[in-house]
Short mmCIF file of C-alpha atoms in Angstrom, two decimals:
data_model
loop_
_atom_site.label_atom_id
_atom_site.label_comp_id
_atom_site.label_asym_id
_atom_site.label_seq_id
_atom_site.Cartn_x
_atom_site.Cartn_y
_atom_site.Cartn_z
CA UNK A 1 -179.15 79.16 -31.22
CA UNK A 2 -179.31 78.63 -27.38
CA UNK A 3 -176.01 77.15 -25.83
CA UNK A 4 -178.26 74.20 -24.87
CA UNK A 5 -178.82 73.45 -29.05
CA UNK A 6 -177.03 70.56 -30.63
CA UNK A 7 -176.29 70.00 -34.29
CA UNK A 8 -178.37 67.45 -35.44
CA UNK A 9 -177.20 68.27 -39.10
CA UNK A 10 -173.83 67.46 -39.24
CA UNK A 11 -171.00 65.24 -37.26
CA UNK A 12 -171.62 61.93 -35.27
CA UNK A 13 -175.31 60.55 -34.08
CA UNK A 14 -174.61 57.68 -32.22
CA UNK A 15 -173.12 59.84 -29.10
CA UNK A 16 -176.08 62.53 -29.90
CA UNK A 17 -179.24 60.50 -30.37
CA UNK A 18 -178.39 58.70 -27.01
CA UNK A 19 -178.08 62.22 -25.45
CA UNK A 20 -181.12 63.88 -26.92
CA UNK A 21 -183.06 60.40 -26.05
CA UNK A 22 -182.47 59.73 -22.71
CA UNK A 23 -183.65 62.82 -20.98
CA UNK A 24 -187.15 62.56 -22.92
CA UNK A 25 -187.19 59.04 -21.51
CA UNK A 26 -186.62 60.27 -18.00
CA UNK A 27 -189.09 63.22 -19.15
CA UNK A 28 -191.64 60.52 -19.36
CA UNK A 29 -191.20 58.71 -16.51
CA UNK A 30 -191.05 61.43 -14.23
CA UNK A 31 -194.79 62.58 -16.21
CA UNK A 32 -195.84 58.95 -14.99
CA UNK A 33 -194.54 59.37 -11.64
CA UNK A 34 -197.53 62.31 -11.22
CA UNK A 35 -200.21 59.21 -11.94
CA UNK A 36 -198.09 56.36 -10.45
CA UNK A 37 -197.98 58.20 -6.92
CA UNK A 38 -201.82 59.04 -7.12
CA UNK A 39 -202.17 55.05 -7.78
CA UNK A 40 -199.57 54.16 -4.72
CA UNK A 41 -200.71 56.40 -2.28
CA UNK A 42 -204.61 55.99 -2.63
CA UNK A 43 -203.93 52.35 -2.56
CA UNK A 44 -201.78 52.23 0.90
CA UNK A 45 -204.26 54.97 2.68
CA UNK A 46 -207.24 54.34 1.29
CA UNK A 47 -207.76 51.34 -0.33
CA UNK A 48 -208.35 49.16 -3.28
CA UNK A 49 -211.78 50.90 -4.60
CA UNK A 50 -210.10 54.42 -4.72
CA UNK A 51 -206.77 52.62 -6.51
CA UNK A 52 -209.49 51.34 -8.77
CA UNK A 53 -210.82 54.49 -9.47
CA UNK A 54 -207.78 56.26 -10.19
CA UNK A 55 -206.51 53.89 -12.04
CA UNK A 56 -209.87 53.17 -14.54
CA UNK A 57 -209.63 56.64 -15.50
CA UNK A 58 -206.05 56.14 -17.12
CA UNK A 59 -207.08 55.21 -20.61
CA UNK A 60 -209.15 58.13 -21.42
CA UNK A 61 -207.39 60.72 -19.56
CA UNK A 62 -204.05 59.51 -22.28
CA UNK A 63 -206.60 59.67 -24.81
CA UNK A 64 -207.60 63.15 -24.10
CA UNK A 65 -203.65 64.13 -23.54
CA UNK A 66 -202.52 62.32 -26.61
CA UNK A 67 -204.56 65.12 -28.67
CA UNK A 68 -202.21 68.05 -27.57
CA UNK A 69 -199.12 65.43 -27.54
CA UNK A 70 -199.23 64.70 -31.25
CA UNK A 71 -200.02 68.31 -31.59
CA UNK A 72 -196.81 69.11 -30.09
CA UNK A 73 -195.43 66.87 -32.27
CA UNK A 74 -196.08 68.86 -34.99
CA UNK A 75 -194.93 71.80 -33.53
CA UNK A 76 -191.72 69.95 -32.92
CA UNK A 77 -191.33 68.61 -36.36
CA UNK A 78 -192.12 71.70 -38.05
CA UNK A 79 -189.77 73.89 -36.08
CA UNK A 80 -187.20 71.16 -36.99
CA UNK A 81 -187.80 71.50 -40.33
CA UNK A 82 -187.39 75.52 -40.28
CA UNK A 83 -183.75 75.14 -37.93
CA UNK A 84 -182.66 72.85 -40.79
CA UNK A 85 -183.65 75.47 -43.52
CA UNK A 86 -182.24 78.30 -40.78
CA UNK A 87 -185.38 80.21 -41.12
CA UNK A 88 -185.69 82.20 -38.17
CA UNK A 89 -188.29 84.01 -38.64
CA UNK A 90 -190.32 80.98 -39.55
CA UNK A 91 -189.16 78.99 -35.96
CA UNK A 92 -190.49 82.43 -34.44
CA UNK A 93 -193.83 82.32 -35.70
CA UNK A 94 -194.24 78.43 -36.13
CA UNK A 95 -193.88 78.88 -31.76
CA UNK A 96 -196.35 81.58 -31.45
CA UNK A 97 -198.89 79.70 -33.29
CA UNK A 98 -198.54 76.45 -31.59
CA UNK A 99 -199.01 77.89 -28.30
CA UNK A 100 -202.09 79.78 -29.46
CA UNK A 101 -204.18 76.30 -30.46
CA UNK A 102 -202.82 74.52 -27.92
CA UNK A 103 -204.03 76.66 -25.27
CA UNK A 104 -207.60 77.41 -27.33
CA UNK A 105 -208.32 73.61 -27.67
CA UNK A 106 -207.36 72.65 -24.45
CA UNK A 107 -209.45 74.72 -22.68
CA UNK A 108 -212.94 73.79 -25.22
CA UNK A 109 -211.40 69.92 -24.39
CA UNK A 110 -211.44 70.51 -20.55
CA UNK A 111 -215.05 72.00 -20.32
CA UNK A 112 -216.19 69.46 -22.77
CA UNK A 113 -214.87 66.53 -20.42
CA UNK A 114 -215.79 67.81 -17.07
CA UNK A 115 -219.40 68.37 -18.38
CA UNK A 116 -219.45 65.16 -19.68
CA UNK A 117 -217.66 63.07 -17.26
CA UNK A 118 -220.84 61.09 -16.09
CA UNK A 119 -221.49 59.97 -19.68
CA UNK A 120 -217.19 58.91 -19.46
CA UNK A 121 -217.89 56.95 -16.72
CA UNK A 122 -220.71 54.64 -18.18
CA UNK A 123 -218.67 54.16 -21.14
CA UNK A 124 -216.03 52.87 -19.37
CA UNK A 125 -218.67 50.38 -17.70
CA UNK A 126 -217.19 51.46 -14.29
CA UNK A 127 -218.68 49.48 -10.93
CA UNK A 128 -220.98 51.67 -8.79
CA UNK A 129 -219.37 51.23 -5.67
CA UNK A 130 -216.20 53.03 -7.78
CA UNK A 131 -217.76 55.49 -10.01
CA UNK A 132 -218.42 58.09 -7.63
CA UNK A 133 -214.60 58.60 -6.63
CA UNK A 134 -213.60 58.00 -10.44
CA UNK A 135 -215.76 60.95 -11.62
CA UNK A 136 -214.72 63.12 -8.94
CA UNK A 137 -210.79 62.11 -10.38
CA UNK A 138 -211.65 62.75 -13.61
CA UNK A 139 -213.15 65.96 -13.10
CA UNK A 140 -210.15 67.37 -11.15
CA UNK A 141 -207.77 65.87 -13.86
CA UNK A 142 -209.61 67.61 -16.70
CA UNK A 143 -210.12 70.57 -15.52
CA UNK A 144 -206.16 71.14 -15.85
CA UNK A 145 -205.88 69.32 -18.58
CA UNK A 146 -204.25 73.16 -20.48
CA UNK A 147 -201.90 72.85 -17.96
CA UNK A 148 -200.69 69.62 -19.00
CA UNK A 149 -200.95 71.17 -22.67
CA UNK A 150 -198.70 73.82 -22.60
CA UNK A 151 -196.23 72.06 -20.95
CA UNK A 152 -196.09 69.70 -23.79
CA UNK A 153 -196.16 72.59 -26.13
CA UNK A 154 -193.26 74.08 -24.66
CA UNK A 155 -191.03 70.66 -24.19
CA UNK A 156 -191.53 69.94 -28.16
CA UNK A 157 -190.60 73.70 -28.45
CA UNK A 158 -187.18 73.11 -26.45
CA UNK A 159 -186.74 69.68 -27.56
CA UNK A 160 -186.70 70.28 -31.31
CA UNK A 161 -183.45 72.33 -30.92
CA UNK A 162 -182.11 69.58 -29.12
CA UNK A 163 -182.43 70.76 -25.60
CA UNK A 164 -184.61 67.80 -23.90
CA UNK A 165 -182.18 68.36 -20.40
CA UNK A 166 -184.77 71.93 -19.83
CA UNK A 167 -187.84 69.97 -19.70
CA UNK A 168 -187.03 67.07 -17.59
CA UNK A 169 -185.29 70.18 -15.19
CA UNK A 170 -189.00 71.25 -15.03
CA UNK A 171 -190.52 67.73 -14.82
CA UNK A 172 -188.31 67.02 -12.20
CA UNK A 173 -189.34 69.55 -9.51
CA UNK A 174 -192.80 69.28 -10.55
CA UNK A 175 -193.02 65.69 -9.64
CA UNK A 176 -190.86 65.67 -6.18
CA UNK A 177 -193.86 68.51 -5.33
CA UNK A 178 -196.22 65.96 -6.27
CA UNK A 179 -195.29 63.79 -4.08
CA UNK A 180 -195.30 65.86 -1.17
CA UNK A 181 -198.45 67.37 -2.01
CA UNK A 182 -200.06 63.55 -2.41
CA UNK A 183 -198.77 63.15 1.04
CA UNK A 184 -200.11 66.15 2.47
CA UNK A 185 -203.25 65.80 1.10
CA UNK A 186 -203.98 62.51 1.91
CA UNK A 187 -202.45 61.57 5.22
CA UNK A 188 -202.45 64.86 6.67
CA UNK A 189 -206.10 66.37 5.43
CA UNK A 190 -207.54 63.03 4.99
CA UNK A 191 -208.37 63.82 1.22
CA UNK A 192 -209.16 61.21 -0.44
CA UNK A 193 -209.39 60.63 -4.45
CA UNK A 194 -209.67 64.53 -4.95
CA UNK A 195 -206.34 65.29 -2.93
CA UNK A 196 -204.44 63.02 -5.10
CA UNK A 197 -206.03 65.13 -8.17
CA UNK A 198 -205.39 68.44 -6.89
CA UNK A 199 -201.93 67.57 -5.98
CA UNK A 200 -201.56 66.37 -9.48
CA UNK A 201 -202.96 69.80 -11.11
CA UNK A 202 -200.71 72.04 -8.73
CA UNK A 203 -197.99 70.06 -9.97
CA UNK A 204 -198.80 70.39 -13.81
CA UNK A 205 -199.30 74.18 -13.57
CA UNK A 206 -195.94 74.31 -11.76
CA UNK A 207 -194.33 72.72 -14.74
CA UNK A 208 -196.16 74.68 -17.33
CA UNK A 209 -195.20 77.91 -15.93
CA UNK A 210 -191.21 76.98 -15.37
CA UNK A 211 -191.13 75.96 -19.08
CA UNK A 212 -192.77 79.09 -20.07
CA UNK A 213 -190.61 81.56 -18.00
CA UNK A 214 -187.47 79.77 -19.16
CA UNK A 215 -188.91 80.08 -22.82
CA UNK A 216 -189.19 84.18 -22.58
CA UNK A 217 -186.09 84.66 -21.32
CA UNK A 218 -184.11 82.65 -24.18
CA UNK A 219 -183.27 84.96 -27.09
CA UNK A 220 -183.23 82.49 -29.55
CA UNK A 221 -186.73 81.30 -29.47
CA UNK A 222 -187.75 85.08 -29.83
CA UNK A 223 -190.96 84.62 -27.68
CA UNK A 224 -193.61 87.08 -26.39
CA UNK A 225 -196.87 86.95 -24.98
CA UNK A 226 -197.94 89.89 -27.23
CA UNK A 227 -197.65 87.84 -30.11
CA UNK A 228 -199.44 84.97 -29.24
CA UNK A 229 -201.75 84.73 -32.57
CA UNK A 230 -201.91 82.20 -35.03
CA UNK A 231 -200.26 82.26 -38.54
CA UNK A 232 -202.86 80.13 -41.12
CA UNK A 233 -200.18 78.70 -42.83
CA UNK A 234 -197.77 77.35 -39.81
CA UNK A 235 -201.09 76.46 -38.14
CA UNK A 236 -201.91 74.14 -41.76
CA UNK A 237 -198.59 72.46 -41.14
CA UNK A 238 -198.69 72.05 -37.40
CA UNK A 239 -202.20 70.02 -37.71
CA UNK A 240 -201.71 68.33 -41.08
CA UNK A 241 -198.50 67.08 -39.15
CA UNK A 242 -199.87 66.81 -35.63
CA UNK A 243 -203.06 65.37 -36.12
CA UNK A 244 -202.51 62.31 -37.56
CA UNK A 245 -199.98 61.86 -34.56
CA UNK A 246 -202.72 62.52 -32.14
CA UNK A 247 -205.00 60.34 -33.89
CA UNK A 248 -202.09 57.40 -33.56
CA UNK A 249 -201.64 58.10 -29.71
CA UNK A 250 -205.48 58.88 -29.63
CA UNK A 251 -206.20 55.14 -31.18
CA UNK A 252 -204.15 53.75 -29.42
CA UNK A 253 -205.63 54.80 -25.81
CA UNK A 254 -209.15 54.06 -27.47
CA UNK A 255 -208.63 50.36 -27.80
CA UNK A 256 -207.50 50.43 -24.53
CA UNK A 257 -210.07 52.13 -23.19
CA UNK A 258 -212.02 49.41 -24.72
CA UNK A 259 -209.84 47.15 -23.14
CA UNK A 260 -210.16 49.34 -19.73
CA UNK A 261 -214.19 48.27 -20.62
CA UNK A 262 -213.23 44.77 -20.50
CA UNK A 263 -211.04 44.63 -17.56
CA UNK A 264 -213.81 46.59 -15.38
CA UNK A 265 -216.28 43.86 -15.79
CA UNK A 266 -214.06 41.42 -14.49
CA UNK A 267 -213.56 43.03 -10.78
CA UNK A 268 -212.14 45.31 -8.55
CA UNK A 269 -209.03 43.19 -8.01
CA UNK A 270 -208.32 42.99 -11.59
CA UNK A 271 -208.93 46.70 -11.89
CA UNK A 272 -206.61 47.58 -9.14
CA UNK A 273 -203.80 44.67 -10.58
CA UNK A 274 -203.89 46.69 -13.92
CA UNK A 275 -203.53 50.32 -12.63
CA UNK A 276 -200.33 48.85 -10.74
CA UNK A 277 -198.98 46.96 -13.88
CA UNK A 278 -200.01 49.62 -16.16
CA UNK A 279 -197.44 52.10 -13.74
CA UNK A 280 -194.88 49.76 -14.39
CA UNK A 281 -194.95 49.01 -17.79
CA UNK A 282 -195.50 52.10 -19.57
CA UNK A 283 -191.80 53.44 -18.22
CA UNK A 284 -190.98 50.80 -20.98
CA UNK A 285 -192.84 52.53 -23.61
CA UNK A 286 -190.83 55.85 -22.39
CA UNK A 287 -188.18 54.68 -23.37
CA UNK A 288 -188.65 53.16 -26.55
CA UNK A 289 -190.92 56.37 -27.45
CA UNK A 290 -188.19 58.31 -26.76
CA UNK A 291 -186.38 57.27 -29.71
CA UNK A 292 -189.03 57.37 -31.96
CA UNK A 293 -189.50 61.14 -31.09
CA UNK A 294 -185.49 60.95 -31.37
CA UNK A 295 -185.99 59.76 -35.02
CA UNK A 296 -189.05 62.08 -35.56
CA UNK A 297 -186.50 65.35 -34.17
CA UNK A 298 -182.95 64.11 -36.06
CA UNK A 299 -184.75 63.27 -39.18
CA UNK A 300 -186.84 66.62 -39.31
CA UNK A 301 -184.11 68.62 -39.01
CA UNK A 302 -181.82 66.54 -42.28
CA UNK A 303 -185.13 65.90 -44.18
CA UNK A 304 -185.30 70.17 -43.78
CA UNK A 305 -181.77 70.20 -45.28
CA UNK A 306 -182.27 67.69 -47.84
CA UNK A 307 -179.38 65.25 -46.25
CA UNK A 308 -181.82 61.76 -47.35
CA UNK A 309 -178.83 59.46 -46.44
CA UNK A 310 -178.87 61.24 -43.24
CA UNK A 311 -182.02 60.49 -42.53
CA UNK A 312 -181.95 56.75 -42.86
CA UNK A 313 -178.63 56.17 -40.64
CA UNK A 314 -180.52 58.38 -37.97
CA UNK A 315 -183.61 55.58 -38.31
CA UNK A 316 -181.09 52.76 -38.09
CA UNK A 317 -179.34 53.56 -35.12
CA UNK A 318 -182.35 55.12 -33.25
CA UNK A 319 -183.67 50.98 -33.93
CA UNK A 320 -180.59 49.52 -32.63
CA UNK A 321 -179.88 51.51 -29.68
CA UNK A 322 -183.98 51.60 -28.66
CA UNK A 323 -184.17 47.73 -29.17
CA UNK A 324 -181.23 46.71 -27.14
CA UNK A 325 -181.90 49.18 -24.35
CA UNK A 326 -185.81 48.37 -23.86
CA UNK A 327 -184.99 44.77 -24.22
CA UNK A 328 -182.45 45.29 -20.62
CA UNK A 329 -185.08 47.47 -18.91
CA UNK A 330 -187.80 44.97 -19.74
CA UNK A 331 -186.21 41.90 -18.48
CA UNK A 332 -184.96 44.00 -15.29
CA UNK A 333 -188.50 44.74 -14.47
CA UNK A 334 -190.42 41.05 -15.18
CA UNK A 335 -187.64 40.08 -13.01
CA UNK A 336 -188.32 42.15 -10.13
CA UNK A 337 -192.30 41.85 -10.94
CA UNK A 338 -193.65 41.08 -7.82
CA UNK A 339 -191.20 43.50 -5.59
CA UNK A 340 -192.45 46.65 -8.26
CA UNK A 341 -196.12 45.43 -7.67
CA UNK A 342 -195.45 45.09 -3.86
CA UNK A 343 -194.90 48.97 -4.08
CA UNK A 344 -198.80 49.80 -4.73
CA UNK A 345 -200.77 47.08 -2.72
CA UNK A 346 -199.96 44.29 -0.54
CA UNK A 347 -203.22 41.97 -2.01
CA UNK A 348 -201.43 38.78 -3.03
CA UNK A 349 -204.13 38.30 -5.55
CA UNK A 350 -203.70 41.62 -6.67
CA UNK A 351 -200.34 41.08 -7.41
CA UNK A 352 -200.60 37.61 -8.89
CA UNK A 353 -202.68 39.53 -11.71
CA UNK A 354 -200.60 42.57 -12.19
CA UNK A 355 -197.59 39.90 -12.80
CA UNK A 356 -199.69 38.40 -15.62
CA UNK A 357 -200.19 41.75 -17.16
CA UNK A 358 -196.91 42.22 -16.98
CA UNK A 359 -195.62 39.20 -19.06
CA UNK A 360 -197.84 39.47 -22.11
CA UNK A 361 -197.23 43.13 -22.46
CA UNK A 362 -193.01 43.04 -21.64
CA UNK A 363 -191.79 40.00 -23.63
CA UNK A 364 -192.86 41.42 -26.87
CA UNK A 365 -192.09 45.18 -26.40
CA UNK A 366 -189.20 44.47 -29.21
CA UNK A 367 -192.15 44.05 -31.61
CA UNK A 368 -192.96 47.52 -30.07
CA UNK A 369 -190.03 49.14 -30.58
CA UNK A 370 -190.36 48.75 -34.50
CA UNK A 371 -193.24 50.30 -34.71
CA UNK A 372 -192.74 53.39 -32.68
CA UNK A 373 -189.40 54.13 -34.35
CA UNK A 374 -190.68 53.20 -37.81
CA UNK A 375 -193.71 56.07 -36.88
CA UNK A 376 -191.38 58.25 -35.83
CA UNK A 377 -189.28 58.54 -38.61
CA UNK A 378 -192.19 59.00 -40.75
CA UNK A 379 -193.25 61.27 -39.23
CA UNK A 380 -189.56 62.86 -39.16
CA UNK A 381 -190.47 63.02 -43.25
CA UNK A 382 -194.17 65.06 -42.29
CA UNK A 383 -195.36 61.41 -43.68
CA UNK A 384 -197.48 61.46 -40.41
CA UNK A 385 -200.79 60.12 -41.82
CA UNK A 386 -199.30 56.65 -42.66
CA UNK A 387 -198.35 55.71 -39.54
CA UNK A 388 -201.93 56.79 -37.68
CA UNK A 389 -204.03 54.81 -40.54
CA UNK A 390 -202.03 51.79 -39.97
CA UNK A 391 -202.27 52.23 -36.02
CA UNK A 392 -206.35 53.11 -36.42
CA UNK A 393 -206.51 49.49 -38.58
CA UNK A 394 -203.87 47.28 -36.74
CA UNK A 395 -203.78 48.40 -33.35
CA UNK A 396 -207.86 49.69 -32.70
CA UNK A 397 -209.53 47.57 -34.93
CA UNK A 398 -207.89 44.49 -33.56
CA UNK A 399 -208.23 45.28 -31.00
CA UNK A 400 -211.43 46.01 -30.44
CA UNK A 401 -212.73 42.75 -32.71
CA UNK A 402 -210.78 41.13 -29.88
CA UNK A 403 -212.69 42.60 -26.96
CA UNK A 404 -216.19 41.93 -28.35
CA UNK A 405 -215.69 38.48 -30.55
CA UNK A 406 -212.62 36.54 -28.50
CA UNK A 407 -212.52 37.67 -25.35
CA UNK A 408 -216.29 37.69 -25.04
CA UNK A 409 -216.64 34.24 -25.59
CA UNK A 410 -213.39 32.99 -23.42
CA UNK A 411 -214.11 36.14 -20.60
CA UNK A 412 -210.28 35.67 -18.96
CA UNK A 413 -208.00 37.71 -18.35
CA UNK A 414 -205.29 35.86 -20.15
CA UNK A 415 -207.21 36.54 -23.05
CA UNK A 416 -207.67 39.57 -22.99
CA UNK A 417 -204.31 39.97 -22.83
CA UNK A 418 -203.31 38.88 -25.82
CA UNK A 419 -204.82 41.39 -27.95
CA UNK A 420 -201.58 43.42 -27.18
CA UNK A 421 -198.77 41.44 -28.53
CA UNK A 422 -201.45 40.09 -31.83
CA UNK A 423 -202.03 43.87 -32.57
CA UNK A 424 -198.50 44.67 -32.29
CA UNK A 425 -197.62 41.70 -34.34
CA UNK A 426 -199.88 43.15 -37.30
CA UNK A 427 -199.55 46.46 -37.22
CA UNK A 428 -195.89 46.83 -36.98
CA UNK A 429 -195.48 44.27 -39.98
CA UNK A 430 -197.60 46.58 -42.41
CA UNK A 431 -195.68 49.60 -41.24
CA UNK A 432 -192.68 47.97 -42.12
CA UNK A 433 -194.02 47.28 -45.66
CA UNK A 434 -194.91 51.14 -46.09
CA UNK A 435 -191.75 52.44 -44.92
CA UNK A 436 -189.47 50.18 -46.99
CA UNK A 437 -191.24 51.33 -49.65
CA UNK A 438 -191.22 54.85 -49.36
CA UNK A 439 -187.53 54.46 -48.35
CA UNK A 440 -186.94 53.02 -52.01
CA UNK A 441 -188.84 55.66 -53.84
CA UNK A 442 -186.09 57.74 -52.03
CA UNK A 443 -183.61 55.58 -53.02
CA UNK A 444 -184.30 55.61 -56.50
CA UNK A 445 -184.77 59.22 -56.55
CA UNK A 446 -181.10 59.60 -55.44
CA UNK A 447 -179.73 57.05 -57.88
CA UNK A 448 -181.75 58.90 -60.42
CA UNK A 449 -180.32 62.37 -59.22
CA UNK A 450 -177.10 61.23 -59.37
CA UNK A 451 -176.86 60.05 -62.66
CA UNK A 452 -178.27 63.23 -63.79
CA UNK A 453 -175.00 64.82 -62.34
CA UNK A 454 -172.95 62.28 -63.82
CA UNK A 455 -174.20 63.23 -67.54
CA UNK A 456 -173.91 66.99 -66.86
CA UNK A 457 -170.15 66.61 -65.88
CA UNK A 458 -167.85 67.37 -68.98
CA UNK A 459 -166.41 64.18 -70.51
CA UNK A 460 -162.77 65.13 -69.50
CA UNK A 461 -161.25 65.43 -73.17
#
């Protein structure tokens, strides 16, 4: 194992989880930071209607990255599952194969999108005097969409021996080039939408590459271009695993690109207010996904060694720690609401509305954290299709029932808010249900096991 590995199977978790979970946190934000500048700096130069147009694209472009996350997911749990079992050959192949499909699909996903990007932008019911600029976005954004891929693929690689410090390394200098690029592009070349986009690509493929070169030359993943090919077996477990996690993370950004629907037919302001708020909030969701990959990662590993007990302490203190710490950040940034907002547009309207996102979207994220850490450690068992059916029936379907029954008969934005903490509400309560009960069938097996010791052990006389 690399010197950068920690043992998940053994010793304390408190110290560990907090260790492994904070850098994918950080991981995240800094990923947001790539879209977040786009949104900031096209709305200081340019103007509202670009910041619109970046920022209407956000739904689908997650839902077309959420694909190759929960992939990576499964490459993550999977390799887990082999370190646990110390299988090295396994971990060897199981890394081979996910890059293979990752890179395959992403690049029949990218040509699929750009070809298709005019049909994107009628489904998303986007205003004419924005759809020009939001094309041209998307476009750009797709098109190195395998970039953004096999970075993924290579963090999940790193980050199920524990090492989550390599990727946000990566991540890091990737998004301070953004920036500059942005810049450059924009206030130097007078780019408008599209420098934004490049910058954003160059950045991607910057991060890609670093993760890749630092992958070869670590011995103990035992990687090599050469044997890039899939194994049919690893490549079973990687989808029956990952897919269901992309369909989660794809369901989710489908109800709110439903939502995206909504909010585009009430104005450009709106539109531009949510792109700001949306920048704000989701480094929230970083960090309370971060444990719930910390869950999926800890528990993969113990479930791999058969350590059950394990396995539920992990999902315990993963709750604890994630619910107290996105409960601080949350209040920290409804407090300081307005200054945040101030950061992408100067429209006091603007503002107003991005505040009101804000609030019905941060005061419930405990409800949140539940759910992702619940789907995490589900996953964590390879139980990865529960969690997506619940999220396709509480989170989308509400979601959407919302959209086209409630909010189109009271149209405001208040309204439409809502949906988010109501689908929450729902969907993590049936979760719950499912996992205490597969949590007791465990339970019982282990009471059942050990009282099968018990009768084997000689009576003592």
């Amino acid at each position: 194992m690399a010197r950068t590995d920690m043992n998940m199977l053994s010793g304390s978790l408190w110290d560990k989880i907090f260790i492994f979970a904070i850098p994918l946190a950080f991981t995240g934000v800094i990923q947001q930071i790539f879209n977040a500048t786009d949104v900031a700096i096209i709305g200081r130069y340019v103007g509202k209607e670009a910041m619109a147009a970046v920022g209407c694209n956000t739904p689908v472009i997650a839902l077309m990255v959420n694909l190759f996350t929960g992939i990576a997911l499964g490459i993550n749990v999977t390799v887990a599952g082999f370190i646990g079992m110390n299988d090295r050959e396994r971990i060897s192949r199981t890394i081979h194969t996910g890059y293979t499909v990752v890179f395959v699909l992403s690049i029949i996903i990218s040509a699929v999108s750009v070809l298709c990007s005019s049909f994107v932008m009628d489904l998303l019911s986007v205003p004419p005097e924005v759809a020009d600029q939001a094309s041209l976005y998307f476009k750009i954004i797709m098109a190195g969409l395998p970039l953004t891929a096999l970075y993924n693929c290579g963090a999940a690689i790193f980050s199920s021996h524990g090492d989550t410090r390599t990727p946000l390394l990566c991540l890091t200098v990737a998004g301070i080039l953004n920036v500059v690029l942005n810049l450059f592009f924009v206030t130097c070349l007078d780019m408008k939408v599209e420098g934004v986009a490049i910058a954003t690509v160059t950045a991607s493929a910057i991060s890609a590459v670093m993760l890749l070169f630092l992958l070869r030359r670590d011995d103990s993943f035992r990687f090599s271009v050469r044997e890039l090919r899939p194994d049919r077996t690893i490549m079973n477990r990687i989808l029956r695993i990952g897919l269901p996690a992309s369909l989660q993370g794809m369901v989710f950004s489908l109800s709110n690109t439903c939502i995206q629907s909504a909010i585009n037919s009430v104005g450009a302001d709106v539109m531009a207010a949510s792109a700001a708020a949306f920048n704000i909030e989701i480094l929230v969701y970083f960090l309370l996904n971060s444990f719930g990959q910390a869950a999926t990662t800890f528990i993969g590993q113990n479930y791999g060694r058969g350590n059950v007990r394990r396995c539920f302490e992990i999902t315990r203190i993963c709750m604890w720690q994630n619910m107290i710490l996105t409960l601080i950040l949350s209040a920290f940034l409804l407090y300081f609401a307005r200054t945040f907002l101030g950061l992408f547009t100067d429209d006091a309207e603007v503002i107003e509305y991005g505040r009101l996102r804000l609030m019905f979207i941060l005061l419930p994220e405990g409800i949140n954290v539940v759910l992702e850490v619940l789907s995490g450690a589900m996953r964590g068992y390879g139980r990865s299709l529960t969690p997506a059916m619940t999220a396709l029936v509480g989170i989308c379907g509400i979601r959407i029932i919302w959209v086209y029954a409630v909010f189109a008969a009271n149209p405001g934005f208040d309204v439409l808010m809502t949906c988010y903490p109501v689908s929450w509400f729902i969907t993590t309560g049936a979760l719950t249900v499912s996992y205490i009960r597969f949590r007791n069938r465990h339970l019982i097996n282990l009471k059942n096991r050990r009282k099968a010791v018990t009768c084997a052990l000689p009576s003592g006389k």
